[in-house]
mmCIF file of C-alpha atoms and ligand atoms in Angstrom:
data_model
loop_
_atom_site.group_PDB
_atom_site.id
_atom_site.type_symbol
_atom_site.label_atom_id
_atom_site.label_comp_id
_atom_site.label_asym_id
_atom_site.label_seq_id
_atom_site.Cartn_x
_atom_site.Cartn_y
_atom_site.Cartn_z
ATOM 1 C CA UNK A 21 0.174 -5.192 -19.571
ATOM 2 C CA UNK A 22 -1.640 -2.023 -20.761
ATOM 3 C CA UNK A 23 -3.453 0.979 -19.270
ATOM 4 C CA UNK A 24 -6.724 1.982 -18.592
ATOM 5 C CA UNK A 25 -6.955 5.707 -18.257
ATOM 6 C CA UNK A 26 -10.325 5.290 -16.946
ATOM 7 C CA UNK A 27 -9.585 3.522 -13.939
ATOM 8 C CA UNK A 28 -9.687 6.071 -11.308
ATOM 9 C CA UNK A 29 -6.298 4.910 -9.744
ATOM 10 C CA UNK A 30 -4.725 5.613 -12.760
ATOM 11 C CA UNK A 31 -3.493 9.264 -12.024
ATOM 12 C CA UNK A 32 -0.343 9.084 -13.544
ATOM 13 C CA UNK A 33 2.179 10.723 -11.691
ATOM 14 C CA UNK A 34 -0.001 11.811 -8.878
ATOM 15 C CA UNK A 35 -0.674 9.357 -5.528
ATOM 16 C CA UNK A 36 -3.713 11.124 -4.924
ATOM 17 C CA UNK A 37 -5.937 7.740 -6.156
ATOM 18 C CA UNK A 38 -3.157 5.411 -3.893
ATOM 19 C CA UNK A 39 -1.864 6.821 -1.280
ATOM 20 C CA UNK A 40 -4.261 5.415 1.326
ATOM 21 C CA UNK A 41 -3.772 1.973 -0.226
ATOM 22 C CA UNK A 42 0.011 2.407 -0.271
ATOM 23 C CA UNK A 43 0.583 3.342 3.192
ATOM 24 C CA UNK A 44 -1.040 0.765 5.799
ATOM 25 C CA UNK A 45 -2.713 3.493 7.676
ATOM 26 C CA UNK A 46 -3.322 0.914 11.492
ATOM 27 C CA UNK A 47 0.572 -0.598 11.370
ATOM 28 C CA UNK A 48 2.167 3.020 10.306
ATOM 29 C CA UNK A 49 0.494 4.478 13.299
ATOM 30 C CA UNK A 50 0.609 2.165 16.016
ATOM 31 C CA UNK A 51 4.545 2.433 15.229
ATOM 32 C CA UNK A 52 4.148 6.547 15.120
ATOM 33 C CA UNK A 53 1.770 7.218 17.373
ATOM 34 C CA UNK A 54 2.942 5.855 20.935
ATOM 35 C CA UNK A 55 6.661 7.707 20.333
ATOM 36 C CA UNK A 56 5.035 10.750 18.775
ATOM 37 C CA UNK A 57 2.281 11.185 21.198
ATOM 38 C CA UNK A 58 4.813 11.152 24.127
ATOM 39 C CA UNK A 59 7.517 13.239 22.660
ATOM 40 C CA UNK A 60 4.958 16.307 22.232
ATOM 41 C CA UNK A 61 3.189 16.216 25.585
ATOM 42 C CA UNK A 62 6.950 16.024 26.951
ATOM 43 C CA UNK A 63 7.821 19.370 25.094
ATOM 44 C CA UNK A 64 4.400 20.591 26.849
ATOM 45 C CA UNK A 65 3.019 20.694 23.076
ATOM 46 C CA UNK A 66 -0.378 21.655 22.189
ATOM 47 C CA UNK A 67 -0.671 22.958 19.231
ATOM 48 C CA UNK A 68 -0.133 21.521 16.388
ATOM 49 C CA UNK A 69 0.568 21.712 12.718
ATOM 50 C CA UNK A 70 1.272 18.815 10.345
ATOM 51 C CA UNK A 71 2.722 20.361 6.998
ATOM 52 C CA UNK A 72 2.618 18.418 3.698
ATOM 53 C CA UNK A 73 -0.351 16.266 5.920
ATOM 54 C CA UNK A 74 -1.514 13.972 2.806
ATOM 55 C CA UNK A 75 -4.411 12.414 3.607
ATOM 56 C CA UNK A 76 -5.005 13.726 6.844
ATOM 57 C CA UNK A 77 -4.087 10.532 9.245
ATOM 58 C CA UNK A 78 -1.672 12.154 11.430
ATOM 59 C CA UNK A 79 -3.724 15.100 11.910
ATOM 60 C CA UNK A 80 -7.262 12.905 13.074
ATOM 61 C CA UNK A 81 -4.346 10.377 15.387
ATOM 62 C CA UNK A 82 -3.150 13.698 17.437
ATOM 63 C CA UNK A 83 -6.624 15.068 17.409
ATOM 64 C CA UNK A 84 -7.776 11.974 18.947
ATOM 65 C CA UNK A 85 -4.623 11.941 21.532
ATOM 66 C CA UNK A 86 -6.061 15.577 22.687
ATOM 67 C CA UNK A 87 -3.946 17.435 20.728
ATOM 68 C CA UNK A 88 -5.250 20.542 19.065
ATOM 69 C CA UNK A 89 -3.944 20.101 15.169
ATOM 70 C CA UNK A 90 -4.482 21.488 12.095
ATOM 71 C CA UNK A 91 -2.987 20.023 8.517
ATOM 72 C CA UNK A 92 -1.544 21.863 5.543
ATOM 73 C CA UNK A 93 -1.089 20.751 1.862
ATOM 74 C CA UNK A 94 -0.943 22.032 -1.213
ATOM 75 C CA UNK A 95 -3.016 19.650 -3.364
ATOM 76 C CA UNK A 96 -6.790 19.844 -3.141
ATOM 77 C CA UNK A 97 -7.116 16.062 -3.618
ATOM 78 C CA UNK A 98 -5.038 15.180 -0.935
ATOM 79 C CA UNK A 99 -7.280 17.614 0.982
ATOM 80 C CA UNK A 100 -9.919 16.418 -0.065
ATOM 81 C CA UNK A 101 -9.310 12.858 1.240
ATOM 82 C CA UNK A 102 -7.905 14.609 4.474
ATOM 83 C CA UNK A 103 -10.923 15.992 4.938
ATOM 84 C CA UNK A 104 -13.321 12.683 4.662
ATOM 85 C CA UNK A 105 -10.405 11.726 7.468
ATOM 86 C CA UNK A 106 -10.611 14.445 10.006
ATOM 87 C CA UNK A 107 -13.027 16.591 9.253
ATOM 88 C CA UNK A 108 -12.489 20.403 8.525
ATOM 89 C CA UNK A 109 -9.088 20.767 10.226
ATOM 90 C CA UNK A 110 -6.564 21.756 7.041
ATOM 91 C CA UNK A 111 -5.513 24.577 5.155
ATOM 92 C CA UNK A 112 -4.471 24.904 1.028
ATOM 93 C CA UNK A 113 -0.779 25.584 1.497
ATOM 94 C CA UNK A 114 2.528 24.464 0.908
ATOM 95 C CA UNK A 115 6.130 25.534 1.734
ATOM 96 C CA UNK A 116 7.638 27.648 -0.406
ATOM 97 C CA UNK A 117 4.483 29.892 -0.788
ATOM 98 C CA UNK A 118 2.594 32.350 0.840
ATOM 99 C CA UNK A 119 0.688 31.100 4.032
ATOM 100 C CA UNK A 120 -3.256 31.978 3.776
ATOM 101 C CA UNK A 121 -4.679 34.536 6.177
ATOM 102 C CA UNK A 122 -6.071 31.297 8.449
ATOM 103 C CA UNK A 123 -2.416 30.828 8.554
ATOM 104 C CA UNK A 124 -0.333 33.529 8.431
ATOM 105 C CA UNK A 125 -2.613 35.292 10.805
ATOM 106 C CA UNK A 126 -2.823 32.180 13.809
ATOM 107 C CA UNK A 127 -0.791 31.815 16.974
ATOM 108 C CA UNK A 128 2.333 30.297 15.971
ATOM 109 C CA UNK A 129 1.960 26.770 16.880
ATOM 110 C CA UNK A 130 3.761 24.756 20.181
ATOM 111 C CA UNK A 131 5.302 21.938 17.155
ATOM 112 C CA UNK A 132 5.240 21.615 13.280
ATOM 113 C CA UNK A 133 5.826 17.979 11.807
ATOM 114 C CA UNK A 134 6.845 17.362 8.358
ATOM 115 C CA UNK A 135 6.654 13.124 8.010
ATOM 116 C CA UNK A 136 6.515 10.925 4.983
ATOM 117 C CA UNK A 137 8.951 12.751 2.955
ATOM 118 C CA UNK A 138 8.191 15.835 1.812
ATOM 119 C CA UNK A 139 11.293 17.273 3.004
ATOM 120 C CA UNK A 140 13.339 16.044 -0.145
ATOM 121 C CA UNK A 141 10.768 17.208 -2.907
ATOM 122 C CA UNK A 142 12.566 20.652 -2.530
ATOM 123 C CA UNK A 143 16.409 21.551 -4.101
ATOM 124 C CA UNK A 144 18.472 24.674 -4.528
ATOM 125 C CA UNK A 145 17.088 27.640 -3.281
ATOM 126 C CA UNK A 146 14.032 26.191 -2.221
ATOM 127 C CA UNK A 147 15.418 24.291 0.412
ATOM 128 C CA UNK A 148 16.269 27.749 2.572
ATOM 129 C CA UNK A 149 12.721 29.438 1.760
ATOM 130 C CA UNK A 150 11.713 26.409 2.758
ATOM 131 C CA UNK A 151 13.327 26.345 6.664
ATOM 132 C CA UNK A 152 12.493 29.622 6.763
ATOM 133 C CA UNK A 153 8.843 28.573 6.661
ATOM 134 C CA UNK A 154 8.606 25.796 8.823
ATOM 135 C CA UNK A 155 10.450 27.869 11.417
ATOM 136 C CA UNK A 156 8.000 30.921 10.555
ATOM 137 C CA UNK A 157 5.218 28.694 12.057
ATOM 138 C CA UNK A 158 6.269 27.752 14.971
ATOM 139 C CA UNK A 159 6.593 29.603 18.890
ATOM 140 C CA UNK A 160 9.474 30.749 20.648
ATOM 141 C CA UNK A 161 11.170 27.278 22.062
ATOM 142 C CA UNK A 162 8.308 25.421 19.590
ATOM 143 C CA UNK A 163 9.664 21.932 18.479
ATOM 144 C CA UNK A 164 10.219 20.654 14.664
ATOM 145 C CA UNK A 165 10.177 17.160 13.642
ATOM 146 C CA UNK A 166 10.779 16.487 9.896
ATOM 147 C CA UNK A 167 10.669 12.277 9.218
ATOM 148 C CA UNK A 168 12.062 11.542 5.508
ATOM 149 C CA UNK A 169 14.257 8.876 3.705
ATOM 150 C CA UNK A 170 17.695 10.366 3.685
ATOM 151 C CA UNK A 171 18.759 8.701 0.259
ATOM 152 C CA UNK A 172 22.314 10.145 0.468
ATOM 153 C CA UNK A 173 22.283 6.485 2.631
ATOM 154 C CA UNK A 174 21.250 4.181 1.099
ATOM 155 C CA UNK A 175 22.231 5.391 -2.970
ATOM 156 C CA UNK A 176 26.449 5.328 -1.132
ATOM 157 C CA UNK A 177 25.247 1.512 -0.024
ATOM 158 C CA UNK A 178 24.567 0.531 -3.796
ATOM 159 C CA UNK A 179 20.969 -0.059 -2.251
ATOM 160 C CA UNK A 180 19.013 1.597 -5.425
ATOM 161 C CA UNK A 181 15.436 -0.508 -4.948
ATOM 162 C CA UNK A 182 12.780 0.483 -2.215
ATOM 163 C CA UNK A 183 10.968 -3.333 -0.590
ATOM 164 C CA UNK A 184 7.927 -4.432 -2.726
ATOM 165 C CA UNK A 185 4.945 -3.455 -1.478
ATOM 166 C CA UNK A 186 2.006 -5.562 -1.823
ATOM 167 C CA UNK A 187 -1.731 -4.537 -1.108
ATOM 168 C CA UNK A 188 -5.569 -5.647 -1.307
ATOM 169 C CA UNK A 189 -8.144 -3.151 -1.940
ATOM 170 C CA UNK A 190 -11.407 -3.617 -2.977
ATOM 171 C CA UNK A 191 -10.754 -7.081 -4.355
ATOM 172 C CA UNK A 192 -8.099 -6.013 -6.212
ATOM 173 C CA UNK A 193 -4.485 -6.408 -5.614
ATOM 174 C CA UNK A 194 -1.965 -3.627 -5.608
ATOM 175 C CA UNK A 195 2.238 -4.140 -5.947
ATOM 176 C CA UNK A 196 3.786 -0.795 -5.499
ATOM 177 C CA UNK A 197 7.270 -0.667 -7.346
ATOM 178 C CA UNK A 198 9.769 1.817 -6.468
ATOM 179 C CA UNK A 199 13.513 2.331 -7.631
ATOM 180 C CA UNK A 200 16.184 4.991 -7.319
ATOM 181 C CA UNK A 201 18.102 6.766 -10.925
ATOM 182 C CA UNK A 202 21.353 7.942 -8.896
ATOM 183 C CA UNK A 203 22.241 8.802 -11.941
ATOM 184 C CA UNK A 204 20.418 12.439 -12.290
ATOM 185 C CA UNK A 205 23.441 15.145 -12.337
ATOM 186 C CA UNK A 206 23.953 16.811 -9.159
ATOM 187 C CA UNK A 207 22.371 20.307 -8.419
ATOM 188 C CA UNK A 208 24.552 23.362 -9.890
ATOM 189 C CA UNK A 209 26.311 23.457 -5.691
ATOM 190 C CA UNK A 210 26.789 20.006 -6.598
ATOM 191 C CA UNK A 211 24.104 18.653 -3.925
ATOM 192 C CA UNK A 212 23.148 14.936 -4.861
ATOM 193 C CA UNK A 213 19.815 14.262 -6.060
ATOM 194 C CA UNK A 214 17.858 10.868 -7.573
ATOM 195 C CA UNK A 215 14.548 10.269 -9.441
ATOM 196 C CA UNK A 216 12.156 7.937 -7.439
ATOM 197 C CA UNK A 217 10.224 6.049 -9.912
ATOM 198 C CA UNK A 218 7.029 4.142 -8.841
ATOM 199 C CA UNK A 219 5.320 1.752 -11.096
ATOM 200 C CA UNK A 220 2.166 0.666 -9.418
ATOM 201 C CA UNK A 221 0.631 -2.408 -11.159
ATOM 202 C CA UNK A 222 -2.869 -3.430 -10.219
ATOM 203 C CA UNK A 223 -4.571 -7.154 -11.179
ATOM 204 C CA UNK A 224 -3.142 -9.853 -10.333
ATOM 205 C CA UNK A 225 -2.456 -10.814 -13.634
ATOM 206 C CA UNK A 226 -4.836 -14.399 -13.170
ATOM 207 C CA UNK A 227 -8.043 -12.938 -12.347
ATOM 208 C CA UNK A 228 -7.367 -9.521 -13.337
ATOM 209 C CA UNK A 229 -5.542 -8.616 -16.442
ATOM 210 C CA UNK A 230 -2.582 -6.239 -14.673
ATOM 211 C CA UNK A 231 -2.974 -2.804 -15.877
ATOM 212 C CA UNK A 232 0.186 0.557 -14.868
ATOM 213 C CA UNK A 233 0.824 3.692 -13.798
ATOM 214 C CA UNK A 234 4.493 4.970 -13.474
ATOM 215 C CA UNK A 235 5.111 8.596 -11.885
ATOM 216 C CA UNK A 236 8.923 9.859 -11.283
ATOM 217 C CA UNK A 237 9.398 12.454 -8.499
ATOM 218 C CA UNK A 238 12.982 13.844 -8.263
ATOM 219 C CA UNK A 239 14.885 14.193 -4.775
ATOM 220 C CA UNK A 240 17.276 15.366 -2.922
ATOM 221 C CA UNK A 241 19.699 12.963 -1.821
ATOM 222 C CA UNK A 242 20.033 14.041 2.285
ATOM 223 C CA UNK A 243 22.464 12.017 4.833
ATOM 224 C CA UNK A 244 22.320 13.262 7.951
ATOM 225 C CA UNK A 245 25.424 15.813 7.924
ATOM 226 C CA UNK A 246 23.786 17.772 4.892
ATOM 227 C CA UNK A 247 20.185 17.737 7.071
ATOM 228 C CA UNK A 248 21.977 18.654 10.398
ATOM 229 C CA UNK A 249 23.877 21.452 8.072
ATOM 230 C CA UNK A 250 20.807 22.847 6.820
ATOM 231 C CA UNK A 251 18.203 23.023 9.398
ATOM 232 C CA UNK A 252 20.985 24.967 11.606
ATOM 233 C CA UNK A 253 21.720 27.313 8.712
ATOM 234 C CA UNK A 254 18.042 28.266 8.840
ATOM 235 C CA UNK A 255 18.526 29.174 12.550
ATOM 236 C CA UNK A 256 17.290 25.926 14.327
ATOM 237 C CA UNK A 257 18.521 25.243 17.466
ATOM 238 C CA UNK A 258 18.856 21.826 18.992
ATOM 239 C CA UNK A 259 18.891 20.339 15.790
ATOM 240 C CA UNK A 260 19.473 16.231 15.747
ATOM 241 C CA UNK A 261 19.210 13.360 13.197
ATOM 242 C CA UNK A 262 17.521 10.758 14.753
ATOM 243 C CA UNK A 263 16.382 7.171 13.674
ATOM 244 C CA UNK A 264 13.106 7.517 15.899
ATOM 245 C CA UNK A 265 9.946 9.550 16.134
ATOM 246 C CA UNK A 266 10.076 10.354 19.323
ATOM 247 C CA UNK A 267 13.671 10.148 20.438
ATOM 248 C CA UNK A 268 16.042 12.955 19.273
ATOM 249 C CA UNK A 269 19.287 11.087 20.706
ATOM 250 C CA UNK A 270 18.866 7.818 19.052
ATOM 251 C CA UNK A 271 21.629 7.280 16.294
ATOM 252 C CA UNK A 272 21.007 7.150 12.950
ATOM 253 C CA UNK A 273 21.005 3.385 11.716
ATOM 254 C CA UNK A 274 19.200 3.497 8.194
ATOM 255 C CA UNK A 275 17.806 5.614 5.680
ATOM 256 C CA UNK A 276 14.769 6.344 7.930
ATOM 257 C CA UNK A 277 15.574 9.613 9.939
ATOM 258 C CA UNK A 278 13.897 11.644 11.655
ATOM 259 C CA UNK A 279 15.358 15.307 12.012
ATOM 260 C CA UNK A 280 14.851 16.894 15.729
ATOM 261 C CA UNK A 281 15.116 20.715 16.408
ATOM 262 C CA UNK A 282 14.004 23.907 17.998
ATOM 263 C CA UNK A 283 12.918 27.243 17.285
ATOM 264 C CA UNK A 284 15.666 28.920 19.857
ATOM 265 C CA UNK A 285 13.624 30.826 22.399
HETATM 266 C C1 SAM B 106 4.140 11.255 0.475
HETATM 267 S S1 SAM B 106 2.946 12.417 1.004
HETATM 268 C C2 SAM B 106 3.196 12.477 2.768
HETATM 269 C C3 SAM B 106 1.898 12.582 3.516
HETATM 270 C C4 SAM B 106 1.985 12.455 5.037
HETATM 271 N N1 SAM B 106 2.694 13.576 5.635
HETATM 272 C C5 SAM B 106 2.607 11.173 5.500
HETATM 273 O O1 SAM B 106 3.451 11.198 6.405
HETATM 274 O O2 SAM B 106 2.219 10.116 5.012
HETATM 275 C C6 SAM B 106 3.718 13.909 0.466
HETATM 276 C C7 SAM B 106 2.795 15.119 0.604
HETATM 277 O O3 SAM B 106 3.576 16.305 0.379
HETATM 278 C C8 SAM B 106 2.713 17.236 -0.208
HETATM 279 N N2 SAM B 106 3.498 18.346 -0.762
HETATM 280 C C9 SAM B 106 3.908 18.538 -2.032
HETATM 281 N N3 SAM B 106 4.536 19.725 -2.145
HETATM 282 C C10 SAM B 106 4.513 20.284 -0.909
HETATM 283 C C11 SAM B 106 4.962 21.530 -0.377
HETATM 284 N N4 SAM B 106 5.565 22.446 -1.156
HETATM 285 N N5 SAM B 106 4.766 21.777 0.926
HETATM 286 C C12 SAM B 106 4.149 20.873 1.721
HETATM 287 N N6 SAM B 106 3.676 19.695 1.267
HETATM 288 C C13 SAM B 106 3.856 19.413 -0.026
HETATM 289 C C14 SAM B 106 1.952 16.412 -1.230
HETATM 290 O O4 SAM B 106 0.786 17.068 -1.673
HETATM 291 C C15 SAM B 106 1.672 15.153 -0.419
HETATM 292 O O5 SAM B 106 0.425 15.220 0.231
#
């Protein structure tokens, strides 16, 4: 197995060049979109912003549901791609930085999302700054819902490997690797954190010699006390840990939560 640094997929450490062949963009949202869709017109949302938006699919499914939403990342690639999505509905910005005058100067908006787990790329003092700007953007009453991998789970279950993914793309076939190091020291208030690793290996070694990437993005290690803990510490009201989209009361059963919570009126 070797590299090719002139394959275009071969960013290494970014998922700019994958992400749209990692995800499976139709079965992600049919499972998404129903709950989503119906949890924000219950709230009487309208408005919408999508933060850490990727490549934009979220943004063009509620635009197409009649909602009125507008994406936010902080890498121009990603944008880029959102763009080719959804059209010209996104901002250059990420939490943790100064909004841009499109931003800091709009209505604040009816609900912010924060899905596919963004939430535990930030540690320390970051984390606060943070909160503070996701509850910055939104209204009086305005709803939050943050959807991550709360790895606190599933590193206490010995579970350290992430399912094989498997993808076609052009002809060529994808597997998407991904593993947990639990063994990264703890942040200096002793919050738990992990390295993801992802090896993505393309060719399927018969017709096409396989060639790598590996990138390693260090994370928080959330369970649902520490999220719950934090998101009222930033002055959420409301705030839940959910294990659906759409439905702030439903328990916790894996990993995959989805944190629920208002900006109090
Ligand atoms: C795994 S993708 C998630 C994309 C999409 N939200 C989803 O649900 O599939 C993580 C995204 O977080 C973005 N990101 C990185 N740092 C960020 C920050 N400080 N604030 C917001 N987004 C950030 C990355 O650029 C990337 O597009």
């Amino acid at each position: 197995m070797g590299t090719d640094r002139d394959d275009p997929h071969l960013l290494p450490g970014s998922m700019v060049g994958y992400y749209d062949i990692f995800v499976d963009w139709p079965g992600r949202l049919s499972r998404e979109m129903p709950a989503l869709a119906s949890r924000l017109a219950a709230l009487g949302a309208q408005r919408i912003l999508d933060v850490g938006c990727g490549t934009g699919h979220h943004v063009r499914a509620l635009t197409e549901a009649g909602f009125d939403t507008i994406g936010a990342d902080p890498d121009p690639g990603m944008l880029d791609q959102a763009r080719e999505v959804a059209g010209d509905r996104f901002v250059r910005w990420g939490l943790g930085s100064e909004p841009p005058p499109e931003l800091a100067d709009a209505p604040p908006f009816d609900a912010v999302i924060c899905l596919g787990n963004v939430w535990p790329r930030f540690g320390g003092g970051e984390v606060a700054r943070c909160a503070a700007d996701l509850l910055g953007r939104l209204r009086s009453g305005g709803a939050l819902i943050v959807g991550l991998k709360a790895f606190g789970v599933q590193i206490a279950e010995g579970r350290l490997h992430l399912p094989l993914l498997r993808r076609e793309h052009e002809g060529r076939v994808f597997h998407f690797v991904r593993f947990l190091d639990a063994t990264v020291p703890p942040e200096d208030d002793g919050f738990s954190r992990c390295d993801m690793h992802m090896v993505v290996a393309i060719g399927d070694g018969v017709d096409e010699a396989p060639v790598a990437t590996h990138g390693t993005t260090r994370l928080r290690a959330w369970t649902p006390a520490t999220l719950e803990a934090c998101f009222t510490a930033a002055g959420f009201g409301e705030v839940r840990v959910s294990s659906s989209i759409g439905d702030p009361e439903a328990p916790p059963k894996t990993e995959d939560v989805f944190v629920h919570a208002r900006r109090p009126a």
